[in-house]
Amino acid sequence: MANKTDVKLENLQRPSAEQLYADELAELAKADAGQARPGGWRLTPKSVLKFIAGDEAKGKPAKFVGSRALLERCIVALATNRGLMLIGEPGTAKSYLSELLAAAISGDSTLIVQGSAGTTEDNIKYSWNYALLLAEGPSGRALIPAPLYRGMSEGKLVRFEEITRCPLEIQDTMLSILSDRVMAIPEREDDGRTLFAQVGFNVIATANTRDRGVNEMSAALKRRFNFETIPAIDNLAREMDLVKRESEKMLARAAVPVSMPPDMTELLVTTFHELRTGRTGDGKTLEPLTTVLSTAEAVGVAYAAGIHAYYYADGAINPAHIVHSLLGSAIKDTPDDVKKLRHYFDHVVKERRKGAWPEYYQAREHLL
Ligand SMILES: Nc1ncnc2c1ncn2[C@@H]1O[C@H](COP(=O)(O)OP(=O)(O)OP(=O)(O)O)[C@@H](O)[C@H]1O
Ligand SMILES: [Mg+2]
């Protein structure tokens, strides 16, 4: 059986943050030795922030692009007796931020409960190996710990993704655990009946404001979380940097030696930015699309354009590749949005005469 040491990072489709940034995390932990920190934390809160927000002096870009104040509040919340709830539009890096926080604080971002209509208590707390249960009763060996059990017993952060998609009664199993920090295991005997959370345990939940709303959460559960809303990136230049960097990382992992030229990044990110905010750089108002044009989608479009250019062209991304993948990966099958996109080309893109914009306008024929 493969164990952790023979896993080759380059063979993983998506390595975890603690695998990807193992050296950086080890370096920060070394520098933190002997310094005060919340119980059970691998790093000091200052280093957690540095890991996520980057370090300009050392030329390390931010992994999560957002305000420092927001990040500080998130980190502080995790050191208190409340959980952290990240809410926002799809594709604003809620899951990514929770992964980075868990990797930095606990050295493990893999204790994840995926919330859905079918999530059961077994998926969250624990279940039983029935063969062992029959053979030896509800012993420690027969118990199969789920992420919450592991987080509590190992003193780590547990990530609860899309918590609002779970039925309310399942959300509510979190109530007593978040306030009393104990889990009852009534089947077990003696010492095993109560699991007390180790220091370092806490919960980061994410919820998407487009799907089932946060309003459907019970007031009691809401009270046990600190809420933070993650906004879309509002700075065009920062968004361009991020889209270029992230898409190139993905292309490199796919062994596709293509880079996103600055003028193509500009076309793509400006289009996303303007259609998302409903306003152009020169002050025109636009009709907003129903499709979510998030930064995550922009990265996806750039990645697809790179793959397209590599396999079907000479490896140079051109405006037609951008338009193609805009249609396929972002706009999907909403005819109304295609119409609005065409309107954007006819009224905004057409007027722009500099750089790659005229060629972008020519590529609009693919929208027909
Ligand atoms: N502010 C940001 N900082 C860094 N990366 C971002 C940012 N916004 C979007 N991204 C990009 O989006 C990707 C992650 O999106 P993620 O899946 O975390 O979003 P999400 O908010 O959880 O979406 P959903 O609600 O659909 O689950 C990142 O890998 C990154 O490429
Ligand atoms: Mg998510």
Coordinates of N, CA, C and O and ligand atoms in Angstrom, one line a residue, residues 14 62-66 88-97 161-162 206-208 230-233 242 245-246 250 294-297 299, ligand 1:
R14 N -4.1 17.6 -7.6 CA -4.1 18.9 -6.8 C -3.6 18.6 -5.4 O -4.3 18.2 -4.5
A62 N 1.0 37.3 -2.3 CA -0.1 36.8 -1.5 C -0.7 35.6 -2.1 O -0.9 35.5 -3.3
K63 N -1.0 34.6 -1.2 CA -1.7 33.4 -1.7 C -3.2 33.7 -1.9 O -3.8 33.4 -2.8
F64 N -3.7 34.4 -0.8 CA -5.1 34.8 -0.9 C -5.0 36.4 -1.0 O -4.4 37.0 -0.2
V65 N -5.7 36.9 -2.1 CA -5.7 38.3 -2.3 C -6.9 38.9 -1.6 O -8.0 38.6 -1.9
G66 N -6.6 39.7 -0.6 CA -7.7 40.3 0.2 C -7.2 41.2 1.2 O -5.9 41.4 1.3
G88 N -19.9 34.1 1.0 CA -19.7 35.0 -0.2 C -20.2 34.3 -1.4 O -20.6 33.2 -1.4
E89 N -20.0 35.0 -2.5 CA -20.4 34.5 -3.8 C -19.6 33.3 -4.2 O -18.5 33.2 -3.6
P90 N -20.0 32.5 -5.1 CA -19.2 31.4 -5.6 C -17.9 31.9 -6.1 O -17.8 33.0 -6.7
G91 N -16.8 31.1 -6.0 CA -15.6 31.5 -6.6 C -14.8 32.6 -6.0 O -14.0 33.2 -6.7
T92 N -15.0 32.9 -4.8 CA -14.3 34.1 -4.2 C -13.2 33.5 -3.2 O -12.7 34.3 -2.4
A93 N -12.9 32.3 -3.4 CA -11.8 31.6 -2.6 C -12.1 31.4 -1.1 O -11.2 31.4 -0.3
K94 N -13.3 31.1 -0.8 CA -13.7 30.8 0.6 C -13.0 29.4 0.9 O -12.4 29.3 2.0
S95 N -13.2 28.4 0.0 CA -12.6 27.1 0.3 C -11.1 27.2 0.4 O -10.4 26.6 1.2
Y96 N -10.5 28.0 -0.6 CA -9.1 28.1 -0.6 C -8.5 28.8 0.6 O -7.5 28.3 1.2
L97 N -9.2 29.8 1.1 CA -8.7 30.5 2.3 C -8.8 29.5 3.5 O -7.9 29.5 4.3
E161 N -17.4 22.4 4.6 CA -17.7 23.0 3.4 C -19.2 23.1 3.1 O -19.9 22.1 3.3
E162 N -19.6 24.2 2.6 CA -21.0 24.4 2.2 C -22.0 23.9 3.3 O -22.9 23.1 3.0
T206 N -17.8 27.1 5.4 CA -18.0 28.0 4.3 C -19.4 27.8 3.8 O -20.0 26.8 4.0
A207 N -20.0 28.9 3.3 CA -21.3 28.9 2.8 C -21.4 29.9 1.6 O -20.8 31.0 1.7
N208 N -22.1 29.5 0.6 CA -22.2 30.2 -0.6 C -23.5 31.0 -0.6 O -24.6 30.5 -0.3
I230 N -16.5 37.2 2.3 CA -15.3 37.4 1.4 C -15.8 38.1 0.1 O -16.6 37.5 -0.6
P231 N -15.2 39.3 -0.1 CA -15.7 40.0 -1.3 C -14.9 39.5 -2.5 O -13.8 38.9 -2.4
A232 N -15.4 39.9 -3.7 CA -14.7 39.6 -5.0 C -13.5 40.6 -4.9 O -13.6 41.6 -4.3
I233 N -12.4 40.3 -5.6 CA -11.2 41.2 -5.7 C -11.6 42.5 -6.4 O -12.2 42.4 -7.5
L242 N -3.0 37.8 -10.1 CA -3.4 36.5 -9.6 C -3.8 35.5 -10.7 O -3.4 34.4 -10.7
R245 N -0.8 34.3 -12.5 CA 0.0 33.4 -11.7 C -0.6 32.1 -11.5 O 0.0 31.0 -11.7
E246 N -1.9 32.1 -11.1 CA -2.6 30.8 -10.9 C -2.8 30.0 -12.1 O -2.6 28.8 -12.1
M250 N -1.2 26.2 -12.9 CA -2.0 25.1 -13.4 C -1.4 24.5 -14.7 O -1.3 23.3 -14.9
S294 N -16.6 34.9 -11.5 CA -15.7 35.1 -10.3 C -14.2 35.0 -10.8 O -13.9 34.6 -11.9
T295 N -13.3 35.3 -9.9 CA -11.9 35.2 -10.2 C -11.5 33.7 -10.5 O -10.7 33.4 -11.3
A296 N -12.2 32.8 -9.7 CA -11.9 31.4 -9.9 C -12.3 31.0 -11.4 O -11.6 30.3 -12.0
E297 N -13.4 31.6 -11.9 CA -13.8 31.3 -13.3 C -12.8 31.9 -14.3 O -12.4 31.3 -15.3
V299 N -9.6 32.3 -13.8 CA -8.4 31.4 -13.8 C -8.7 30.2 -14.7 O -7.9 29.8 -15.5
Ligands
LIG1 N1 -9.1 36.6 -3.4 C1 -8.5 35.6 -4.0 N2 -7.3 35.2 -3.7 C2 -6.7 34.2 -4.2 N3 -7.2 33.4 -5.1 C3 -8.5 33.6 -5.5 C4 -9.2 34.7 -5.0 N4 -10.4 34.8 -5.5 C5 -10.5 33.7 -6.3 N5 -9.3 33.0 -6.4 C6 -9.1 31.8 -7.2 O1 -10.2 31.0 -7.0 C7 -9.8 29.7 -6.7 C8 -10.6 29.1 -5.5 O2 -11.9 29.2 -5.5 P1 -12.7 28.5 -4.3 O3 -13.1 27.2 -4.8 O4 -11.9 28.5 -3.1 O5 -13.9 29.4 -4.2 P2 -15.2 29.3 -3.3 O6 -15.4 30.7 -2.8 O7 -15.0 28.2 -2.3 O8 -16.3 28.9 -4.3 P3 -17.6 28.0 -4.1 O9 -18.6 28.9 -3.4 O10 -18.0 27.8 -5.5 O11 -17.2 26.8 -3.4 C9 -8.4 29.8 -6.1 O12 -7.8 28.6 -6.4 C10 -7.9 31.0 -6.9 O13 -7.3 30.6 -8.1

